[in-house]
JSON list of C-alpha atoms in Angstrom, two decimals:
[
{"chain": "A", "resi": 21, "resn": "MET", "atom": "CA", "xyz": [178.28, 129.41, 181.23]},
{"chain": "A", "resi": 22, "resn": "HIS", "atom": "CA", "xyz": [179.03, 126.87, 183.91]},
{"chain": "A", "resi": 23, "resn": "SER", "atom": "CA", "xyz": [175.78, 127.69, 185.64]},
{"chain": "A", "resi": 24, "resn": "CYS", "atom": "CA", "xyz": [173.97, 126.79, 182.40]},
{"chain": "A", "resi": 25, "resn": "LEU", "atom": "CA", "xyz": [175.76, 123.46, 182.24]},
{"chain": "A", "resi": 26, "resn": "LEU", "atom": "CA", "xyz": [175.06, 122.80, 185.89]},
{"chain": "A", "resi": 27, "resn": "VAL", "atom": "CA", "xyz": [171.33, 123.27, 185.25]},
{"chain": "A", "resi": 28, "resn": "TRP", "atom": "CA", "xyz": [171.45, 120.55, 182.59]},
{"chain": "A", "resi": 29, "resn": "ALA", "atom": "CA", "xyz": [174.02, 118.34, 184.30]},
{"chain": "A", "resi": 30, "resn": "PRO", "atom": "CA", "xyz": [173.94, 119.12, 188.02]},
{"chain": "A", "resi": 31, "resn": "ARG", "atom": "CA", "xyz": [175.93, 116.02, 188.94]},
{"chain": "A", "resi": 32, "resn": "LEU", "atom": "CA", "xyz": [178.97, 117.12, 186.93]},
{"chain": "A", "resi": 33, "resn": "ARG", "atom": "CA", "xyz": [179.92, 119.82, 189.47]},
{"chain": "A", "resi": 34, "resn": "LEU", "atom": "CA", "xyz": [182.27, 121.59, 187.11]},
{"chain": "A", "resi": 35, "resn": "SER", "atom": "CA", "xyz": [184.46, 124.41, 188.18]},
{"chain": "A", "resi": 36, "resn": "PRO", "atom": "CA", "xyz": [186.29, 126.85, 185.89]},
{"chain": "A", "resi": 37, "resn": "THR", "atom": "CA", "xyz": [189.52, 124.96, 186.64]},
{"chain": "A", "resi": 38, "resn": "SER", "atom": "CA", "xyz": [188.02, 121.53, 186.03]},
{"chain": "A", "resi": 39, "resn": "PRO", "atom": "CA", "xyz": [189.75, 119.60, 183.23]},
{"chain": "A", "resi": 40, "resn": "ALA", "atom": "CA", "xyz": [186.35, 118.96, 181.56]},
{"chain": "A", "resi": 41, "resn": "ALA", "atom": "CA", "xyz": [185.33, 122.62, 181.59]},
{"chain": "A", "resi": 42, "resn": "PRO", "atom": "CA", "xyz": [187.40, 123.74, 178.57]},
{"chain": "A", "resi": 43, "resn": "ALA", "atom": "CA", "xyz": [186.07, 120.81, 176.56]},
{"chain": "A", "resi": 44, "resn": "LEU", "atom": "CA", "xyz": [182.46, 121.80, 177.26]},
{"chain": "A", "resi": 45, "resn": "CYS", "atom": "CA", "xyz": [182.82, 125.54, 177.07]},
{"chain": "A", "resi": 46, "resn": "SER", "atom": "CA", "xyz": [185.25, 128.32, 177.53]},
{"chain": "A", "resi": 47, "resn": "ALA", "atom": "CA", "xyz": [184.62, 130.49, 180.55]},
{"chain": "A", "resi": 48, "resn": "SER", "atom": "CA", "xyz": [186.21, 133.40, 178.72]},
{"chain": "A", "resi": 49, "resn": "GLU", "atom": "CA", "xyz": [183.87, 133.03, 175.76]},
{"chain": "A", "resi": 50, "resn": "GLU", "atom": "CA", "xyz": [180.60, 133.49, 177.60]},
{"chain": "A", "resi": 51, "resn": "THR", "atom": "CA", "xyz": [178.92, 134.84, 174.46]},
{"chain": "A", "resi": 52, "resn": "MET", "atom": "CA", "xyz": [179.32, 131.37, 172.94]},
{"chain": "A", "resi": 53, "resn": "ALA", "atom": "CA", "xyz": [177.54, 129.83, 175.94]},
{"chain": "A", "resi": 54, "resn": "TRP", "atom": "CA", "xyz": [174.09, 131.22, 175.20]},
{"chain": "A", "resi": 55, "resn": "PRO", "atom": "CA", "xyz": [173.63, 129.48, 171.83]},
{"chain": "A", "resi": 56, "resn": "LEU", "atom": "CA", "xyz": [174.64, 126.18, 173.44]},
{"chain": "A", "resi": 57, "resn": "CYS", "atom": "CA", "xyz": [172.24, 126.72, 176.33]},
{"chain": "A", "resi": 58, "resn": "THR", "atom": "CA", "xyz": [169.48, 127.62, 173.89]},
{"chain": "A", "resi": 59, "resn": "LEU", "atom": "CA", "xyz": [170.17, 124.49, 171.85]},
{"chain": "A", "resi": 60, "resn": "LEU", "atom": "CA", "xyz": [170.13, 122.31, 174.96]},
{"chain": "A", "resi": 61, "resn": "LEU", "atom": "CA", "xyz": [166.86, 123.89, 176.06]},
{"chain": "A", "resi": 62, "resn": "LEU", "atom": "CA", "xyz": [165.24, 123.27, 172.65]},
{"chain": "A", "resi": 63, "resn": "LEU", "atom": "CA", "xyz": [166.42, 119.66, 172.57]},
{"chain": "A", "resi": 64, "resn": "ALA", "atom": "CA", "xyz": [165.05, 119.06, 176.06]},
{"chain": "A", "resi": 65, "resn": "ALA", "atom": "CA", "xyz": [161.70, 120.63, 175.12]},
{"chain": "A", "resi": 66, "resn": "GLN", "atom": "CA", "xyz": [161.48, 118.43, 172.03]},
{"chain": "A", "resi": 67, "resn": "ALA", "atom": "CA", "xyz": [162.24, 115.31, 174.07]},
{"chain": "A", "resi": 68, "resn": "VAL", "atom": "CA", "xyz": [159.52, 116.21, 176.56]},
{"chain": "A", "resi": 69, "resn": "ALA", "atom": "CA", "xyz": [157.01, 116.90, 173.77]},
{"chain": "A", "resi": 70, "resn": "LEU", "atom": "CA", "xyz": [157.74, 113.55, 172.12]},
{"chain": "A", "resi": 71, "resn": "ALA", "atom": "CA", "xyz": [157.46, 111.72, 175.42]},
{"chain": "A", "resi": 72, "resn": "TRP", "atom": "CA", "xyz": [154.04, 113.26, 176.10]},
{"chain": "A", "resi": 73, "resn": "SER", "atom": "CA", "xyz": [152.53, 112.70, 172.64]},
{"chain": "A", "resi": 74, "resn": "PRO", "atom": "CA", "xyz": [149.62, 110.22, 172.58]},
{"chain": "A", "resi": 75, "resn": "GLN", "atom": "CA", "xyz": [150.61, 106.62, 171.98]},
{"chain": "A", "resi": 76, "resn": "GLU", "atom": "CA", "xyz": [148.49, 103.92, 170.33]},
{"chain": "A", "resi": 77, "resn": "GLU", "atom": "CA", "xyz": [147.47, 102.42, 173.68]},
{"chain": "A", "resi": 78, "resn": "ASP", "atom": "CA", "xyz": [146.37, 105.85, 174.95]},
{"chain": "A", "resi": 79, "resn": "ARG", "atom": "CA", "xyz": [143.58, 105.91, 172.36]},
{"chain": "A", "resi": 80, "resn": "ILE", "atom": "CA", "xyz": [141.61, 103.36, 174.34]},
{"chain": "A", "resi": 81, "resn": "ILE", "atom": "CA", "xyz": [141.28, 105.79, 177.22]},
{"chain": "A", "resi": 82, "resn": "GLY", "atom": "CA", "xyz": [141.37, 109.56, 176.96]},
{"chain": "A", "resi": 83, "resn": "GLY", "atom": "CA", "xyz": [138.37, 110.41, 174.79]},
{"chain": "A", "resi": 84, "resn": "GLY", "atom": "CA", "xyz": [140.45, 112.21, 172.18]},
{"chain": "A", "resi": 85, "resn": "ILE", "atom": "CA", "xyz": [139.45, 112.15, 168.52]},
{"chain": "A", "resi": 86, "resn": "TYR", "atom": "CA", "xyz": [141.94, 110.33, 166.28]},
{"chain": "A", "resi": 87, "resn": "ASP", "atom": "CA", "xyz": [142.22, 109.46, 162.59]},
{"chain": "A", "resi": 88, "resn": "ALA", "atom": "CA", "xyz": [140.59, 106.09, 161.98]},
{"chain": "A", "resi": 89, "resn": "ASP", "atom": "CA", "xyz": [142.01, 103.21, 159.96]},
{"chain": "A", "resi": 90, "resn": "LEU", "atom": "CA", "xyz": [139.66, 102.67, 157.00]},
{"chain": "A", "resi": 91, "resn": "ASN", "atom": "CA", "xyz": [140.81, 99.05, 156.80]},
{"chain": "A", "resi": 92, "resn": "ASP", "atom": "CA", "xyz": [139.54, 98.38, 160.33]},
{"chain": "A", "resi": 93, "resn": "GLU", "atom": "CA", "xyz": [136.46, 96.14, 160.39]},
{"chain": "A", "resi": 94, "resn": "TRP", "atom": "CA", "xyz": [134.63, 98.29, 162.97]},
{"chain": "A", "resi": 95, "resn": "VAL", "atom": "CA", "xyz": [135.27, 101.48, 161.00]},
{"chain": "A", "resi": 96, "resn": "GLN", "atom": "CA", "xyz": [133.96, 99.79, 157.84]},
{"chain": "A", "resi": 97, "resn": "ARG", "atom": "CA", "xyz": [130.82, 98.65, 159.69]},
{"chain": "A", "resi": 98, "resn": "ALA", "atom": "CA", "xyz": [130.17, 102.17, 160.96]},
{"chain": "A", "resi": 99, "resn": "LEU", "atom": "CA", "xyz": [130.60, 103.64, 157.48]},
{"chain": "A", "resi": 100, "resn": "HIS", "atom": "CA", "xyz": [128.30, 101.01, 155.96]},
{"chain": "A", "resi": 101, "resn": "PHE", "atom": "CA", "xyz": [125.70, 101.78, 158.64]},
{"chain": "A", "resi": 102, "resn": "ALA", "atom": "CA", "xyz": [125.92, 105.53, 157.89]},
{"chain": "A", "resi": 103, "resn": "ILE", "atom": "CA", "xyz": [125.44, 104.95, 154.15]},
{"chain": "A", "resi": 104, "resn": "SER", "atom": "CA", "xyz": [122.56, 102.55, 154.78]},
{"chain": "A", "resi": 105, "resn": "GLU", "atom": "CA", "xyz": [120.78, 105.08, 157.02]},
{"chain": "A", "resi": 106, "resn": "TYR", "atom": "CA", "xyz": [121.48, 107.84, 154.51]},
{"chain": "A", "resi": 107, "resn": "ASN", "atom": "CA", "xyz": [119.88, 105.79, 151.71]},
{"chain": "A", "resi": 108, "resn": "LYS", "atom": "CA", "xyz": [116.82, 105.04, 153.87]},
{"chain": "A", "resi": 109, "resn": "ALA", "atom": "CA", "xyz": [116.32, 108.76, 154.42]},
{"chain": "A", "resi": 110, "resn": "THR", "atom": "CA", "xyz": [116.62, 109.81, 150.77]},
{"chain": "A", "resi": 111, "resn": "GLU", "atom": "CA", "xyz": [113.58, 109.71, 148.53]},
{"chain": "A", "resi": 112, "resn": "ASP", "atom": "CA", "xyz": [115.69, 108.90, 145.48]},
{"chain": "A", "resi": 113, "resn": "GLU", "atom": "CA", "xyz": [114.98, 105.45, 144.01]},
{"chain": "A", "resi": 114, "resn": "TYR", "atom": "CA", "xyz": [118.68, 105.01, 143.17]},
{"chain": "A", "resi": 115, "resn": "TYR", "atom": "CA", "xyz": [121.21, 103.72, 145.67]},
{"chain": "A", "resi": 116, "resn": "ARG", "atom": "CA", "xyz": [124.08, 106.01, 146.64]},
{"chain": "A", "resi": 117, "resn": "ARG", "atom": "CA", "xyz": [127.46, 104.87, 147.89]},
{"chain": "A", "resi": 118, "resn": "PRO", "atom": "CA", "xyz": [130.81, 106.45, 148.75]},
{"chain": "A", "resi": 119, "resn": "LEU", "atom": "CA", "xyz": [132.92, 107.71, 145.88]},
{"chain": "A", "resi": 120, "resn": "ARG", "atom": "CA", "xyz": [135.70, 108.42, 148.34]},
{"chain": "A", "resi": 121, "resn": "VAL", "atom": "CA", "xyz": [136.19, 108.91, 152.05]},
{"chain": "A", "resi": 122, "resn": "LEU", "atom": "CA", "xyz": [137.77, 112.29, 152.66]},
{"chain": "A", "resi": 123, "resn": "ARG", "atom": "CA", "xyz": [138.29, 111.82, 156.39]},
{"chain": "A", "resi": 124, "resn": "ALA", "atom": "CA", "xyz": [137.51, 109.19, 159.01]},
{"chain": "A", "resi": 125, "resn": "ARG", "atom": "CA", "xyz": [137.99, 109.74, 162.74]},
{"chain": "A", "resi": 126, "resn": "GLU", "atom": "CA", "xyz": [137.08, 107.86, 165.90]},
{"chain": "A", "resi": 127, "resn": "GLN", "atom": "CA", "xyz": [136.65, 108.64, 169.57]},
{"chain": "A", "resi": 128, "resn": "THR", "atom": "CA", "xyz": [136.46, 106.24, 172.48]},
{"chain": "A", "resi": 129, "resn": "VAL", "atom": "CA", "xyz": [133.70, 107.22, 174.90]},
{"chain": "A", "resi": 130, "resn": "ALA", "atom": "CA", "xyz": [131.19, 104.94, 176.65]},
{"chain": "A", "resi": 131, "resn": "GLY", "atom": "CA", "xyz": [131.20, 103.16, 173.30]},
{"chain": "A", "resi": 132, "resn": "MET", "atom": "CA", "xyz": [132.64, 104.60, 170.10]},
{"chain": "A", "resi": 133, "resn": "ASN", "atom": "CA", "xyz": [131.95, 107.72, 168.08]},
{"chain": "A", "resi": 134, "resn": "TYR", "atom": "CA", "xyz": [132.85, 107.63, 164.40]},
{"chain": "A", "resi": 135, "resn": "PHE", "atom": "CA", "xyz": [133.07, 110.76, 162.25]},
{"chain": "A", "resi": 136, "resn": "PHE", "atom": "CA", "xyz": [133.13, 110.54, 158.45]},
{"chain": "A", "resi": 137, "resn": "ASP", "atom": "CA", "xyz": [133.46, 113.12, 155.69]},
{"chain": "A", "resi": 138, "resn": "VAL", "atom": "CA", "xyz": [132.47, 111.32, 152.50]},
{"chain": "A", "resi": 139, "resn": "GLU", "atom": "CA", "xyz": [131.84, 112.16, 148.87]},
{"chain": "A", "resi": 140, "resn": "VAL", "atom": "CA", "xyz": [128.73, 110.17, 147.90]},
{"chain": "A", "resi": 141, "resn": "GLY", "atom": "CA", "xyz": [127.63, 109.36, 144.37]},
{"chain": "A", "resi": 142, "resn": "ARG", "atom": "CA", "xyz": [124.47, 108.01, 142.77]},
{"chain": "A", "resi": 143, "resn": "THR", "atom": "CA", "xyz": [124.66, 104.52, 141.27]},
{"chain": "A", "resi": 144, "resn": "ILE", "atom": "CA", "xyz": [122.76, 102.99, 138.36]},
{"chain": "A", "resi": 145, "resn": "CYS", "atom": "CA", "xyz": [121.11, 100.49, 140.74]},
{"chain": "A", "resi": 146, "resn": "THR", "atom": "CA", "xyz": [117.77, 101.00, 142.41]},
{"chain": "A", "resi": 147, "resn": "LYS", "atom": "CA", "xyz": [117.62, 100.45, 146.16]},
{"chain": "A", "resi": 148, "resn": "SER", "atom": "CA", "xyz": [115.69, 97.19, 145.73]},
{"chain": "A", "resi": 149, "resn": "GLN", "atom": "CA", "xyz": [118.48, 95.45, 143.77]},
{"chain": "A", "resi": 150, "resn": "PRO", "atom": "CA", "xyz": [120.94, 93.02, 145.39]},
{"chain": "A", "resi": 151, "resn": "ASN", "atom": "CA", "xyz": [124.71, 93.63, 145.72]},
{"chain": "A", "resi": 152, "resn": "LEU", "atom": "CA", "xyz": [124.41, 97.38, 146.00]},
{"chain": "A", "resi": 153, "resn": "ASP", "atom": "CA", "xyz": [127.99, 97.83, 147.21]},
{"chain": "A", "resi": 154, "resn": "THR", "atom": "CA", "xyz": [129.33, 96.95, 143.75]},
{"chain": "A", "resi": 155, "resn": "CYS", "atom": "CA", "xyz": [126.92, 99.01, 141.65]},
{"chain": "A", "resi": 156, "resn": "ALA", "atom": "CA", "xyz": [128.52, 101.28, 139.08]},
{"chain": "A", "resi": 157, "resn": "PHE", "atom": "CA", "xyz": [128.11, 105.03, 139.32]},
{"chain": "A", "resi": 158, "resn": "HIS", "atom": "CA", "xyz": [126.17, 107.01, 136.74]},
{"chain": "A", "resi": 159, "resn": "GLU", "atom": "CA", "xyz": [128.55, 108.30, 134.09]},
{"chain": "A", "resi": 160, "resn": "GLN", "atom": "CA", "xyz": [126.49, 111.30, 133.00]},
{"chain": "A", "resi": 161, "resn": "PRO", "atom": "CA", "xyz": [127.31, 114.29, 135.23]},
{"chain": "A", "resi": 162, "resn": "GLU", "atom": "CA", "xyz": [123.66, 115.37, 135.59]},
{"chain": "A", "resi": 163, "resn": "LEU", "atom": "CA", "xyz": [122.74, 111.89, 136.90]},
{"chain": "A", "resi": 164, "resn": "GLN", "atom": "CA", "xyz": [125.72, 111.50, 139.25]},
{"chain": "A", "resi": 165, "resn": "LYS", "atom": "CA", "xyz": [124.32, 113.95, 141.80]},
{"chain": "A", "resi": 166, "resn": "LYS", "atom": "CA", "xyz": [127.49, 113.97, 143.92]},
{"chain": "A", "resi": 167, "resn": "GLN", "atom": "CA", "xyz": [127.18, 115.12, 147.51]},
{"chain": "A", "resi": 168, "resn": "LEU", "atom": "CA", "xyz": [129.62, 115.89, 150.30]},
{"chain": "A", "resi": 169, "resn": "CYS", "atom": "CA", "xyz": [128.33, 114.32, 153.49]},
{"chain": "A", "resi": 170, "resn": "SER", "atom": "CA", "xyz": [129.37, 114.37, 157.13]},
{"chain": "A", "resi": 171, "resn": "PHE", "atom": "CA", "xyz": [128.18, 111.53, 159.34]},
{"chain": "A", "resi": 172, "resn": "GLU", "atom": "CA", "xyz": [128.51, 110.92, 163.07]},
{"chain": "A", "resi": 173, "resn": "ILE", "atom": "CA", "xyz": [127.78, 107.42, 164.34]},
{"chain": "A", "resi": 174, "resn": "TYR", "atom": "CA", "xyz": [127.58, 106.35, 167.97]},
{"chain": "A", "resi": 175, "resn": "GLU", "atom": "CA", "xyz": [128.09, 102.65, 168.63]},
{"chain": "A", "resi": 176, "resn": "VAL", "atom": "CA", "xyz": [128.01, 100.51, 171.75]},
{"chain": "A", "resi": 177, "resn": "PRO", "atom": "CA", "xyz": [129.30, 97.16, 170.43]},
{"chain": "A", "resi": 178, "resn": "TRP", "atom": "CA", "xyz": [128.70, 95.11, 173.59]},
{"chain": "A", "resi": 179, "resn": "GLU", "atom": "CA", "xyz": [125.02, 96.11, 173.49]},
{"chain": "A", "resi": 180, "resn": "ASP", "atom": "CA", "xyz": [124.80, 95.65, 169.69]},
{"chain": "A", "resi": 181, "resn": "ARG", "atom": "CA", "xyz": [123.52, 99.21, 169.43]},
{"chain": "A", "resi": 182, "resn": "ARG", "atom": "CA", "xyz": [124.40, 101.95, 166.94]},
{"chain": "A", "resi": 183, "resn": "SER", "atom": "CA", "xyz": [122.77, 105.15, 165.84]},
{"chain": "A", "resi": 184, "resn": "LEU", "atom": "CA", "xyz": [123.28, 107.87, 163.28]},
{"chain": "A", "resi": 185, "resn": "VAL", "atom": "CA", "xyz": [123.72, 110.94, 165.48]},
{"chain": "A", "resi": 186, "resn": "LYS", "atom": "CA", "xyz": [124.27, 113.51, 162.70]},
{"chain": "A", "resi": 187, "resn": "SER", "atom": "CA", "xyz": [123.96, 113.48, 158.95]},
{"chain": "A", "resi": 188, "resn": "ARG", "atom": "CA", "xyz": [124.56, 116.56, 156.83]},
{"chain": "A", "resi": 189, "resn": "CYS", "atom": "CA", "xyz": [124.92, 116.56, 153.04]},
{"chain": "A", "resi": 190, "resn": "GLN", "atom": "CA", "xyz": [125.27, 119.22, 150.37]},
{"chain": "A", "resi": 191, "resn": "GLU", "atom": "CA", "xyz": [125.61, 119.09, 146.61]},
{"chain": "A", "resi": 192, "resn": "SER", "atom": "CA", "xyz": [129.22, 119.09, 145.46]}
]
């Protein structure tokens, strides 16, 4: 048991006759030592895992894909761009807009990648009308024409450049 404690606390230098040894463990009850060592090992592993988890500032570097904040202005711009491009590509005369955003993610690269999974619905407004973002949705199910769409947008803000990299929709 003392060897286990010395691994975790090498500066203690306990001996079986040390006054602190009985308080930490009993040399005669070595079977009790293994659960304590296991617990210490698990706690240390958890501490290491928490210390190595990505922090907010790590998102700027790294290139990992993270959940995006839908309240963020840049995320909103990217979503609006995706919906605008989607509407340009459809032959429907009616404007479509998000019913709900199922998932929004972002990735820092040489610019930003945005990934959206969105449920899109058909509005009562034609594409030529103003204020399309506030148009009501069709109430009749056969006119709603809901779709589940996935969009990928690549944006380089300092060059004022963005593009719709992928767009895939299916009836829901």
